[in-house]
PDB file of C-alpha atoms in Angstrom:
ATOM      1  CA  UNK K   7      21.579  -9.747  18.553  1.00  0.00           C
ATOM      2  CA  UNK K   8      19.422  -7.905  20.797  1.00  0.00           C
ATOM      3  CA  UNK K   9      16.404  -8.755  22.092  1.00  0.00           C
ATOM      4  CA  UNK K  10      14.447  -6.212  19.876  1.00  0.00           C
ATOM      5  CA  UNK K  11      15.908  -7.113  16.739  1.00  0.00           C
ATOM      6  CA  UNK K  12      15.638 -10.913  17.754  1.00  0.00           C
ATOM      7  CA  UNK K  13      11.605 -10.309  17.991  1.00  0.00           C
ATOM      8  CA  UNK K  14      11.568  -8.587  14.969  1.00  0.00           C
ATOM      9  CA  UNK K  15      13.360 -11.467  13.431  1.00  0.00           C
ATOM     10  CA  UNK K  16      10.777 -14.005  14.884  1.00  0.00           C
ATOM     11  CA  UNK K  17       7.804 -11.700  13.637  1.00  0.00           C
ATOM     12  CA  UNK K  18       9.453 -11.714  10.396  1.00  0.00           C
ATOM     13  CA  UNK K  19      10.152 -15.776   9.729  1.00  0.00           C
ATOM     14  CA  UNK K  20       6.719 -15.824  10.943  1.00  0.00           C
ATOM     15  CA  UNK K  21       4.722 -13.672   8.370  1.00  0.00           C
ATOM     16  CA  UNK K  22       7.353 -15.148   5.956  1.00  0.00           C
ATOM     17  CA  UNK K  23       5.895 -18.476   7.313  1.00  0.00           C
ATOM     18  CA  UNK K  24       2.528 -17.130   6.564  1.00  0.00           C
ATOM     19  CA  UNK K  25       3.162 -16.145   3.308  1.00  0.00           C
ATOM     20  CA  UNK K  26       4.707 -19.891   2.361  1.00  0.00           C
ATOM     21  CA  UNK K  27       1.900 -22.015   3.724  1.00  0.00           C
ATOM     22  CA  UNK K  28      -0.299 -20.041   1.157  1.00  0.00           C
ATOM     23  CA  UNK K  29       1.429 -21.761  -2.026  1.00  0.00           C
ATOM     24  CA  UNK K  30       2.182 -24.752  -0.609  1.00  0.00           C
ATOM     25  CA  UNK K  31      -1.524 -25.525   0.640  1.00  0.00           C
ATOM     26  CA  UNK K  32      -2.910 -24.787  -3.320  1.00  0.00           C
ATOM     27  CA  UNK K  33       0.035 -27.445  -3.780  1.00  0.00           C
ATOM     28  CA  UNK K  34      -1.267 -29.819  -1.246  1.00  0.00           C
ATOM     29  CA  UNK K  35      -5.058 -29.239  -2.952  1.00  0.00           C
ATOM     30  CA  UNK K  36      -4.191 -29.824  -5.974  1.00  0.00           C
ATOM     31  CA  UNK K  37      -2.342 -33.032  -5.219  1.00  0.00           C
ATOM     32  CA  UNK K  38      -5.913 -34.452  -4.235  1.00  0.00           C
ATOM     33  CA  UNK K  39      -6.670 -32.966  -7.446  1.00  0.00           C
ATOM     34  CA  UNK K  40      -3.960 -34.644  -9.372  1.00  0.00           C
ATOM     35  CA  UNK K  41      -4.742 -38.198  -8.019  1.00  0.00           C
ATOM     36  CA  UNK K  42      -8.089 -38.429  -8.547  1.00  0.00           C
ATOM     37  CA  UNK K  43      -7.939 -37.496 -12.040  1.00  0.00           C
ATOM     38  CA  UNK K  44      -5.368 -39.956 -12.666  1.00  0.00           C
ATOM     39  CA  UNK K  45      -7.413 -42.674 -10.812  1.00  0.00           C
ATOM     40  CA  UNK K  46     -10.391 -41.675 -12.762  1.00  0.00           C
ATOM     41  CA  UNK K  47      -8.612 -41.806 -16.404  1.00  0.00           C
ATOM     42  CA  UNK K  48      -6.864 -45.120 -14.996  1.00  0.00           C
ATOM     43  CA  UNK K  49     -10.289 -46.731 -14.384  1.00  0.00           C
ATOM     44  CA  UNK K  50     -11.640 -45.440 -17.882  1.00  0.00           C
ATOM     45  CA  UNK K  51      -8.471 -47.152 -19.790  1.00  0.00           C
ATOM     46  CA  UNK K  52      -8.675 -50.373 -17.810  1.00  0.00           C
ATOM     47  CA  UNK K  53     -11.953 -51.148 -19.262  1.00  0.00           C
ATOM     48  CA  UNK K  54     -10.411 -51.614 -22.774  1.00  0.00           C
ATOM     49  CA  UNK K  55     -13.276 -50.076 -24.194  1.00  0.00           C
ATOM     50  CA  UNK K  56     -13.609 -46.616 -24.625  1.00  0.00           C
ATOM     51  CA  UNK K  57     -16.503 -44.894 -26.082  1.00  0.00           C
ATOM     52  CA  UNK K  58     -17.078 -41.501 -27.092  1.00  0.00           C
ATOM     53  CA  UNK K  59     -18.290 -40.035 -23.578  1.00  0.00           C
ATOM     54  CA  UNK K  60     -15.549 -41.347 -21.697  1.00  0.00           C
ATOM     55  CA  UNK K  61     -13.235 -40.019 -24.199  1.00  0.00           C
ATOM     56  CA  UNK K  62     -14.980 -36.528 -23.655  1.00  0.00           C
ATOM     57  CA  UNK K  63     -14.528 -37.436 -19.709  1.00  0.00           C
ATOM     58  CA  UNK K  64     -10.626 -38.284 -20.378  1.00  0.00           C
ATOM     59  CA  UNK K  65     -10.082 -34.672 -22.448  1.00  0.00           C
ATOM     60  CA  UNK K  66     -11.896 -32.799 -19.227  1.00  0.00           C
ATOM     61  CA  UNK K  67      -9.403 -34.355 -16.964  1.00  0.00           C
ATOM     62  CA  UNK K  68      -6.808 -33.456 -19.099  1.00  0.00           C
ATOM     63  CA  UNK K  69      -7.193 -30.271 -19.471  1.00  0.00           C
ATOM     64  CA  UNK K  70      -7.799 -30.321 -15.380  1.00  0.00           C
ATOM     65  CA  UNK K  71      -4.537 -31.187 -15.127  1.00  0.00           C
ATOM     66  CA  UNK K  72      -3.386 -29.078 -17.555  1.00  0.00           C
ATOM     67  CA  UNK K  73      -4.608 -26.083 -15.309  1.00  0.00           C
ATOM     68  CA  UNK K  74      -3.329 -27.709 -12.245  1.00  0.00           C
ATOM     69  CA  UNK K  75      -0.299 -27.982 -13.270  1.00  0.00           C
ATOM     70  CA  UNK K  76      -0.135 -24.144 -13.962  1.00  0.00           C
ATOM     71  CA  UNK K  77      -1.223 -23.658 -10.749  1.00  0.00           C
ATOM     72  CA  UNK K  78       1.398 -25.452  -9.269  1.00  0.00           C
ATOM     73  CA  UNK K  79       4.242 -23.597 -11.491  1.00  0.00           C
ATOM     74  CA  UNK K  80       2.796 -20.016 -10.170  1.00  0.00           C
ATOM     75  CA  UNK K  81       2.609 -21.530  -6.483  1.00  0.00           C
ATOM     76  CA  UNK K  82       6.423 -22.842  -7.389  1.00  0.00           C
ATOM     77  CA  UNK K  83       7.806 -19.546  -8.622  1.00  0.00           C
ATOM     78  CA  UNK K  84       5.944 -17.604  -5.429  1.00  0.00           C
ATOM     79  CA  UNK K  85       8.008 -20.230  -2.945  1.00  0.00           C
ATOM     80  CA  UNK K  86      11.490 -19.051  -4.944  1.00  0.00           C
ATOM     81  CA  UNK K  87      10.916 -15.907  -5.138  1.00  0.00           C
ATOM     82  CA  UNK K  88      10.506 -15.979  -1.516  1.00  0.00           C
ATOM     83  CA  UNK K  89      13.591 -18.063  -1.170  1.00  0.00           C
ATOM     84  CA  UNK K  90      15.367 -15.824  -3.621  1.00  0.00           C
ATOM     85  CA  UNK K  91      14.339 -12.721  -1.307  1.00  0.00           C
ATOM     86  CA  UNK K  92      15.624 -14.310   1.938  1.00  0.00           C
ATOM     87  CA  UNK K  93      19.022 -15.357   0.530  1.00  0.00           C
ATOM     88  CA  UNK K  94      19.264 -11.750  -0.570  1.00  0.00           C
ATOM     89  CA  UNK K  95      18.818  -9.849   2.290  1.00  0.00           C
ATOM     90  CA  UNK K  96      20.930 -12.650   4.451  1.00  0.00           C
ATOM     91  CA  UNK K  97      24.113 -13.476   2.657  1.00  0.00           C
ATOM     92  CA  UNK K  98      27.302 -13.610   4.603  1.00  0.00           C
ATOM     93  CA  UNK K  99      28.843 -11.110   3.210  1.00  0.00           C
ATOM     94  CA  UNK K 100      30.721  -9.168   5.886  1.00  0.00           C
ATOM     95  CA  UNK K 101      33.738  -8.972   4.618  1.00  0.00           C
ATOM     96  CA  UNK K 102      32.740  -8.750   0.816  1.00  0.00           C
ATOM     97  CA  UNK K 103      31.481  -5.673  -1.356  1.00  0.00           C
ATOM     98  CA  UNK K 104      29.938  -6.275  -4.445  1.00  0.00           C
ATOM     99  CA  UNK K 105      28.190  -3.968  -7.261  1.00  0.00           C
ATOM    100  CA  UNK K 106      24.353  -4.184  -6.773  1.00  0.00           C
ATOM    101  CA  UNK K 107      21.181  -3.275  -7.804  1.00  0.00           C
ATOM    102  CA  UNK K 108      19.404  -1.452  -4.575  1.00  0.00           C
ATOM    103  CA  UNK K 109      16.079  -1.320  -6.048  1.00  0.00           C
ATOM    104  CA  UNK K 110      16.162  -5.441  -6.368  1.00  0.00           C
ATOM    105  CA  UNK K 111      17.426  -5.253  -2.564  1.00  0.00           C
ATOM    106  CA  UNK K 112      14.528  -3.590  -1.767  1.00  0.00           C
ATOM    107  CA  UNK K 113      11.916  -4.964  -3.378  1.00  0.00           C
ATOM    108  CA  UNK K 114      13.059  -8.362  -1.607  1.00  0.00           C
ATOM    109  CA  UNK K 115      12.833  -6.554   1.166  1.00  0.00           C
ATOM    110  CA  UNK K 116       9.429  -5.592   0.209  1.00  0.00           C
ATOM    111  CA  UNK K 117       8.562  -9.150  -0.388  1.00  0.00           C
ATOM    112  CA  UNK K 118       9.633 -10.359   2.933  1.00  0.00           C
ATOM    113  CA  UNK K 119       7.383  -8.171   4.786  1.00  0.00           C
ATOM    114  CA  UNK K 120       4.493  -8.310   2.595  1.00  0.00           C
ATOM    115  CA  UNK K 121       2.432 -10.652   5.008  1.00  0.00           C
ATOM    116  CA  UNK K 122       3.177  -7.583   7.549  1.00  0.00           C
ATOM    117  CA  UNK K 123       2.041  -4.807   5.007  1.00  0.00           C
ATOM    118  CA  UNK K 124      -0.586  -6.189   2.712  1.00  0.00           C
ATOM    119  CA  UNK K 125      -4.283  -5.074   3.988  1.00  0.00           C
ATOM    120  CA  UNK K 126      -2.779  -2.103   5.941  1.00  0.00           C
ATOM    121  CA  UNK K 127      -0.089  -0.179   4.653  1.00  0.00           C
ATOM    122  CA  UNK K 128      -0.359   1.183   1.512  1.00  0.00           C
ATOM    123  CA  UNK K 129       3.411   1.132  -0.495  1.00  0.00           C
ATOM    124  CA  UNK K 130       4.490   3.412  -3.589  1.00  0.00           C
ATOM    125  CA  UNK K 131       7.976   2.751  -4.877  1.00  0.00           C
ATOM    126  CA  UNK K 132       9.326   6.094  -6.822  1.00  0.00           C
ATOM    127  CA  UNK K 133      12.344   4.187  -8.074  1.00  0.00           C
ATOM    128  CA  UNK K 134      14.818   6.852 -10.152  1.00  0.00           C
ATOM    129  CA  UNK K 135      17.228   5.844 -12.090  1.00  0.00           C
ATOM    130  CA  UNK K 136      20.343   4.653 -10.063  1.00  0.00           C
ATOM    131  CA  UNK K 137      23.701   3.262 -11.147  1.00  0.00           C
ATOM    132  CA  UNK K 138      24.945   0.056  -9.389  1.00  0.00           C
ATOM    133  CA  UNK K 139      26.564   0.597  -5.283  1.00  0.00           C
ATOM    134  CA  UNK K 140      29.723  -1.006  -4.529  1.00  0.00           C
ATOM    135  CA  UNK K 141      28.105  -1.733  -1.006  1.00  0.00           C
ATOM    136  CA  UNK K 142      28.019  -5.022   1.754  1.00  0.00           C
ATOM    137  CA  UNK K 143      24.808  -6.088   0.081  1.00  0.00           C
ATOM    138  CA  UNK K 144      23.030  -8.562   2.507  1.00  0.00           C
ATOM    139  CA  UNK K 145      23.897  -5.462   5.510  1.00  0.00           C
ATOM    140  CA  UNK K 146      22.925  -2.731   3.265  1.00  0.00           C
ATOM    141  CA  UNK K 147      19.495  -4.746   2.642  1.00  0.00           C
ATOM    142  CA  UNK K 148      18.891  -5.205   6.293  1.00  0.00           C
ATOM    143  CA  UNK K 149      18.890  -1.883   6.974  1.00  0.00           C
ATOM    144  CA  UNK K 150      16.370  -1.389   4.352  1.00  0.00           C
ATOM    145  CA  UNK K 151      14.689  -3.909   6.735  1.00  0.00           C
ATOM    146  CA  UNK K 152      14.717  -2.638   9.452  1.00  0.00           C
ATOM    147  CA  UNK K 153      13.665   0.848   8.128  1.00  0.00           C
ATOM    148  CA  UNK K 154      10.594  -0.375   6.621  1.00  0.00           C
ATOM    149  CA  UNK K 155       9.467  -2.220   9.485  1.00  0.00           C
ATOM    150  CA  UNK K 156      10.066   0.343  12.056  1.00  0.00           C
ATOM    151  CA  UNK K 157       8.198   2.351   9.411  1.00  0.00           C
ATOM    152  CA  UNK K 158       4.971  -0.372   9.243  1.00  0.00           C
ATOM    153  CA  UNK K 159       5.044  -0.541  13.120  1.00  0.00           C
ATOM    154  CA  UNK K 160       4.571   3.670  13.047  1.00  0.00           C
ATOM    155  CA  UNK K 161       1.366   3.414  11.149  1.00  0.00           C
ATOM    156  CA  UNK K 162      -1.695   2.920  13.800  1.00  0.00           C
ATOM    157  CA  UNK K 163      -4.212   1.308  11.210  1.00  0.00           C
ATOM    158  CA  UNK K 164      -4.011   1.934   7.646  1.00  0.00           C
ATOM    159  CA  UNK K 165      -1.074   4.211   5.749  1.00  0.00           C
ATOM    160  CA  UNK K 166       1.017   4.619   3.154  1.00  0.00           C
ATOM    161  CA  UNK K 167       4.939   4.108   2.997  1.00  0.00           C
ATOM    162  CA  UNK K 168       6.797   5.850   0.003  1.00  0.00           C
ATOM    163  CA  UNK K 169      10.317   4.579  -1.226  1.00  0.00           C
ATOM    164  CA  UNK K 170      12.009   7.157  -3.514  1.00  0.00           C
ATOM    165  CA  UNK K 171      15.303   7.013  -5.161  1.00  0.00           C
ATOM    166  CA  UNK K 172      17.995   9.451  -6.980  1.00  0.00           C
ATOM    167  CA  UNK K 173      21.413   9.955  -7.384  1.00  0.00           C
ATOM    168  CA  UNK K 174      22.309  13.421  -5.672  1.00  0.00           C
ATOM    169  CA  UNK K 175      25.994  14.711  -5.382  1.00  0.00           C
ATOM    170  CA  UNK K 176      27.887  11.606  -6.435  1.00  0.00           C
ATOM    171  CA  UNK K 177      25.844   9.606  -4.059  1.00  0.00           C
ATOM    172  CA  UNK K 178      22.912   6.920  -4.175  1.00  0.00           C
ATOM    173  CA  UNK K 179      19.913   8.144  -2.107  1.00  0.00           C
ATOM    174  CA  UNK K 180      17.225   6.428  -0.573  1.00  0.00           C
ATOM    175  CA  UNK K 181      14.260   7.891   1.077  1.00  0.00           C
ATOM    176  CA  UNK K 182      11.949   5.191   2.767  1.00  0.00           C
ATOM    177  CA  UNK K 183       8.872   8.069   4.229  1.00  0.00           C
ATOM    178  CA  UNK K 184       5.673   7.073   6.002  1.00  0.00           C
ATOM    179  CA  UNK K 185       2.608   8.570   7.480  1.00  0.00           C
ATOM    180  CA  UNK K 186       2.866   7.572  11.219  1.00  0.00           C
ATOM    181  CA  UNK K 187       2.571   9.025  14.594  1.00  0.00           C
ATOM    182  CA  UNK K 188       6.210  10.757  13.840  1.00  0.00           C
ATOM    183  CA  UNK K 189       8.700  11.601  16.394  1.00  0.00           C
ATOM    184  CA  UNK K 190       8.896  14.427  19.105  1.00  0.00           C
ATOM    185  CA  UNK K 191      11.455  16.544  18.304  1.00  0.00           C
ATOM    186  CA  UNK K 192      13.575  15.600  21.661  1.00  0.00           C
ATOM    187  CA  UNK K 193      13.706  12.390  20.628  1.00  0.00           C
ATOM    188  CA  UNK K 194      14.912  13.125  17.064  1.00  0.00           C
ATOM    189  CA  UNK K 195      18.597  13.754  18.604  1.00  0.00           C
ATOM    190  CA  UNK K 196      18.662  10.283  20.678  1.00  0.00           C
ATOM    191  CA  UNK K 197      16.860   8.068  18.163  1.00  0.00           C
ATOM    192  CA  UNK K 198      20.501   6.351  17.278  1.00  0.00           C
ATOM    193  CA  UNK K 199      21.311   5.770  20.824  1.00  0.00           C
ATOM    194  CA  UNK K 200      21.898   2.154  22.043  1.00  0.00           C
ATOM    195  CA  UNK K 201      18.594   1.047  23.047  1.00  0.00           C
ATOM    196  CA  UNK K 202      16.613   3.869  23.060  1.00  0.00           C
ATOM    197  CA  UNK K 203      13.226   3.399  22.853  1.00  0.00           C
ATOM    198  CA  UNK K 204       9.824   5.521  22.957  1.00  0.00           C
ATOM    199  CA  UNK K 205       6.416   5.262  24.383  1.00  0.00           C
ATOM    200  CA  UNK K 206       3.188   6.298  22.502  1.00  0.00           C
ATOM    201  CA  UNK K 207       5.732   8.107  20.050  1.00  0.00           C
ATOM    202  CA  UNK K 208       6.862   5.210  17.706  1.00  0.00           C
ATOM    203  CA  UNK K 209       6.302   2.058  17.877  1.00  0.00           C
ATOM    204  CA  UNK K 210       9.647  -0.433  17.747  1.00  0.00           C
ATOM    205  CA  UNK K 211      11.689   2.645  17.610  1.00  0.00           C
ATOM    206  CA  UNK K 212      15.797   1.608  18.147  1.00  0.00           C
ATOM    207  CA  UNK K 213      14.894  -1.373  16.172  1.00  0.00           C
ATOM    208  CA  UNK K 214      18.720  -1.727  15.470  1.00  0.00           C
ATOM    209  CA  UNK K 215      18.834   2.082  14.146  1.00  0.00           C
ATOM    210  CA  UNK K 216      22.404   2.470  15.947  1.00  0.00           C
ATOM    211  CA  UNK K 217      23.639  -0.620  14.032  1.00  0.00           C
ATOM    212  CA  UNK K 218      21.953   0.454  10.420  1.00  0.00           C
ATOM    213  CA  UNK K 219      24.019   3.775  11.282  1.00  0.00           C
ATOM    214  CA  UNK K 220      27.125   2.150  11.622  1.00  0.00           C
ATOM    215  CA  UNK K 221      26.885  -0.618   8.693  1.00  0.00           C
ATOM    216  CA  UNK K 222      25.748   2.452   6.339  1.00  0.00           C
ATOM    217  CA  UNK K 223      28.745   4.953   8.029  1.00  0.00           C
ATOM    218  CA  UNK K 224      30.661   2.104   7.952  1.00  0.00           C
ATOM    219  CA  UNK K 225      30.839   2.548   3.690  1.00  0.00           C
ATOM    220  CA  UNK K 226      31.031   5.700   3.964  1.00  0.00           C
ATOM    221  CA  UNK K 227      27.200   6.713   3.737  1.00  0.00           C
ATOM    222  CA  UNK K 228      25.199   8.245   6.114  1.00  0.00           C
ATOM    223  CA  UNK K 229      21.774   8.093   7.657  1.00  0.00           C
ATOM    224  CA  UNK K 230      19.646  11.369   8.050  1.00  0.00           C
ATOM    225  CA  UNK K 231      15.830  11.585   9.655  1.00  0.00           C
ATOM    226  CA  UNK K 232      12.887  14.442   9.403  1.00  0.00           C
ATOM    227  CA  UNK K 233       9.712  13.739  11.279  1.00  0.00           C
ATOM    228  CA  UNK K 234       6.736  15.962  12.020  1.00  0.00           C
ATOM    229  CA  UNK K 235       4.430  14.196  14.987  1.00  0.00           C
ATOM    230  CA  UNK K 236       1.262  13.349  13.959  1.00  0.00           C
ATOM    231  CA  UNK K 237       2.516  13.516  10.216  1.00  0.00           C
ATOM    232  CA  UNK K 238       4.967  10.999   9.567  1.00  0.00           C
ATOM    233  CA  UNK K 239       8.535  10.634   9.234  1.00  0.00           C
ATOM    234  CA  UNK K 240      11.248  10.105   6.520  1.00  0.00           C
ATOM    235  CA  UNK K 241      14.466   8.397   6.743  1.00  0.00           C
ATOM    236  CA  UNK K 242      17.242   9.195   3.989  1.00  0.00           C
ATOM    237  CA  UNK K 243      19.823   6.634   3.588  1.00  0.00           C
ATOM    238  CA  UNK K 244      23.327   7.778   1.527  1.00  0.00           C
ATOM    239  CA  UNK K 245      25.535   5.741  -0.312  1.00  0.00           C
ATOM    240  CA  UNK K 246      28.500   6.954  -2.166  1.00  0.00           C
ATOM    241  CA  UNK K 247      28.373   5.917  -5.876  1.00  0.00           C
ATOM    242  CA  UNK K 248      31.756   4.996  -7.544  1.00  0.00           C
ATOM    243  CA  UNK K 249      33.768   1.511  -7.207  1.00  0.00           C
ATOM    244  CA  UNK K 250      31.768  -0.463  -9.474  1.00  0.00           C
ATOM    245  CA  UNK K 251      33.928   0.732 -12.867  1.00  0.00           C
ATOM    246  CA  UNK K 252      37.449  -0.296 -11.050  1.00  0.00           C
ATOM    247  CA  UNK K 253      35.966  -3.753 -10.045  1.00  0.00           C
ATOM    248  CA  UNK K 254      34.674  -4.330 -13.862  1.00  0.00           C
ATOM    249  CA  UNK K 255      37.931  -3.168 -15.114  1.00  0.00           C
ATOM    250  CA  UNK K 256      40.061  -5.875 -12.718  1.00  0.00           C
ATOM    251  CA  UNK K 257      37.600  -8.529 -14.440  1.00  0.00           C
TER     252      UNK K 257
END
């Protein structure tokens, strides 16, 4: 791992950090919550006697807990689904292809690096209708990563990335465009290089782009980039459609 993609790694886990401590603190909270109404409604049955107010008292804490409790189950489902994304987009699955779903790669993806999007960057998914991709899956998906973010770190201030999908010539397409600085047209040529970076251009440019070439080339896709500077620039990603029909037929 290089030392680029390991920081972008470390930025990642720690937005996705960011974006756990969220849940889990209305989790914490409410625990207080929790215990004092069942203290409270302890105290009020211990007395033996219960009139009608601190009946009234006991059905307010109820239904305190009540809402609690669906507090905690939308904090819960928040923490899995950010679980779910992460085990996803890192699977070891080098040596295995499977028949996925790329919009459900990428909106993992999306959920991932929300922490480094929300507030700023502006996303529109224009998601067309797409059959499943014999692909790697957990590769394929960090190249989706690593798109978007070198995408997000393009836009000085606020933007907008769009995501659009079709099927085009027997082949999956996805377009991941954004409205950043863009790219001089000298560098368009060298942007796959090993470690080829650019100042003032792009920020984190050759964040891994060799290596999302290769894994995409690799299943016999391809990666293709327009950029105007001061406009933005669009990354198409190819992926040949077929496979999935022979693997459902050895089943």
């Amino acid at each position: 791992m290089s030392d680029q993609d390991r920081g972008s790694l470390q930025q990642l886990m720690a937005g996705l950090a960011h974006e756990l401590n969220t849940p889990l603190g209305a989790i914490q909270s409410n625990r207080d919550v929790l215990n004092r109404a069942v203290a409270r409604i302890s105290d009020i049955l211990a007395d033996g006697v219960v009139d009608d107010e601190e009946i009234e008292h006991v059905r307010s804490l109820a239904q305190t807990i009540s809402e609690v409790i669906e507090i905690d189950q939308v904090a819960v489902d928040v923490i899995a689904q950010l679980v779910a994304s992460v085990r996803n987009c890192w699977r070891p699955d080098e040596h295995e292809k499977r028949c996925v779903d790329l919009h459900r790669g990428i909106d993992s993806t999306l959920l991932l690096l929300r922490h480094e999007l929300k507030n700023r960057i502006k996303v529109e998914k224009e998601y067309g209708k797409l059959p499943p991709v014999f692909c790697y899956p957990g590769q394929t998906n960090q190249v989706f990563m690593n798109l978007l973010l070198n995408a997000s770190q393009a836009i000085e201030g606020e933007g907008k990335i769009t995501i659009r999908t079709y099927e085009k010539d027997g082949h999956a397409a996805v377009e991941i465009s954004d409205t950043g600085s863009g790219i001089e047209s000298d560098s368009i040529d060298r942007i796959f290089d090993s470690g080829f970076t650019t100042k003032g251009t792009r920020s984190g440019m050759g964040l891994g782009l060799r290596i999302c070439r290769e894994i995409i080339e690799r299943q016999g896709g391809a990666i293709e980039v327009e950029s105007t500077v001061g406009k933005g620039s669009s990354f198409r990603v190819t992926l040949p459609l077929g496979g999935c029909e022979e693997v459902a037929g050895d089943l």
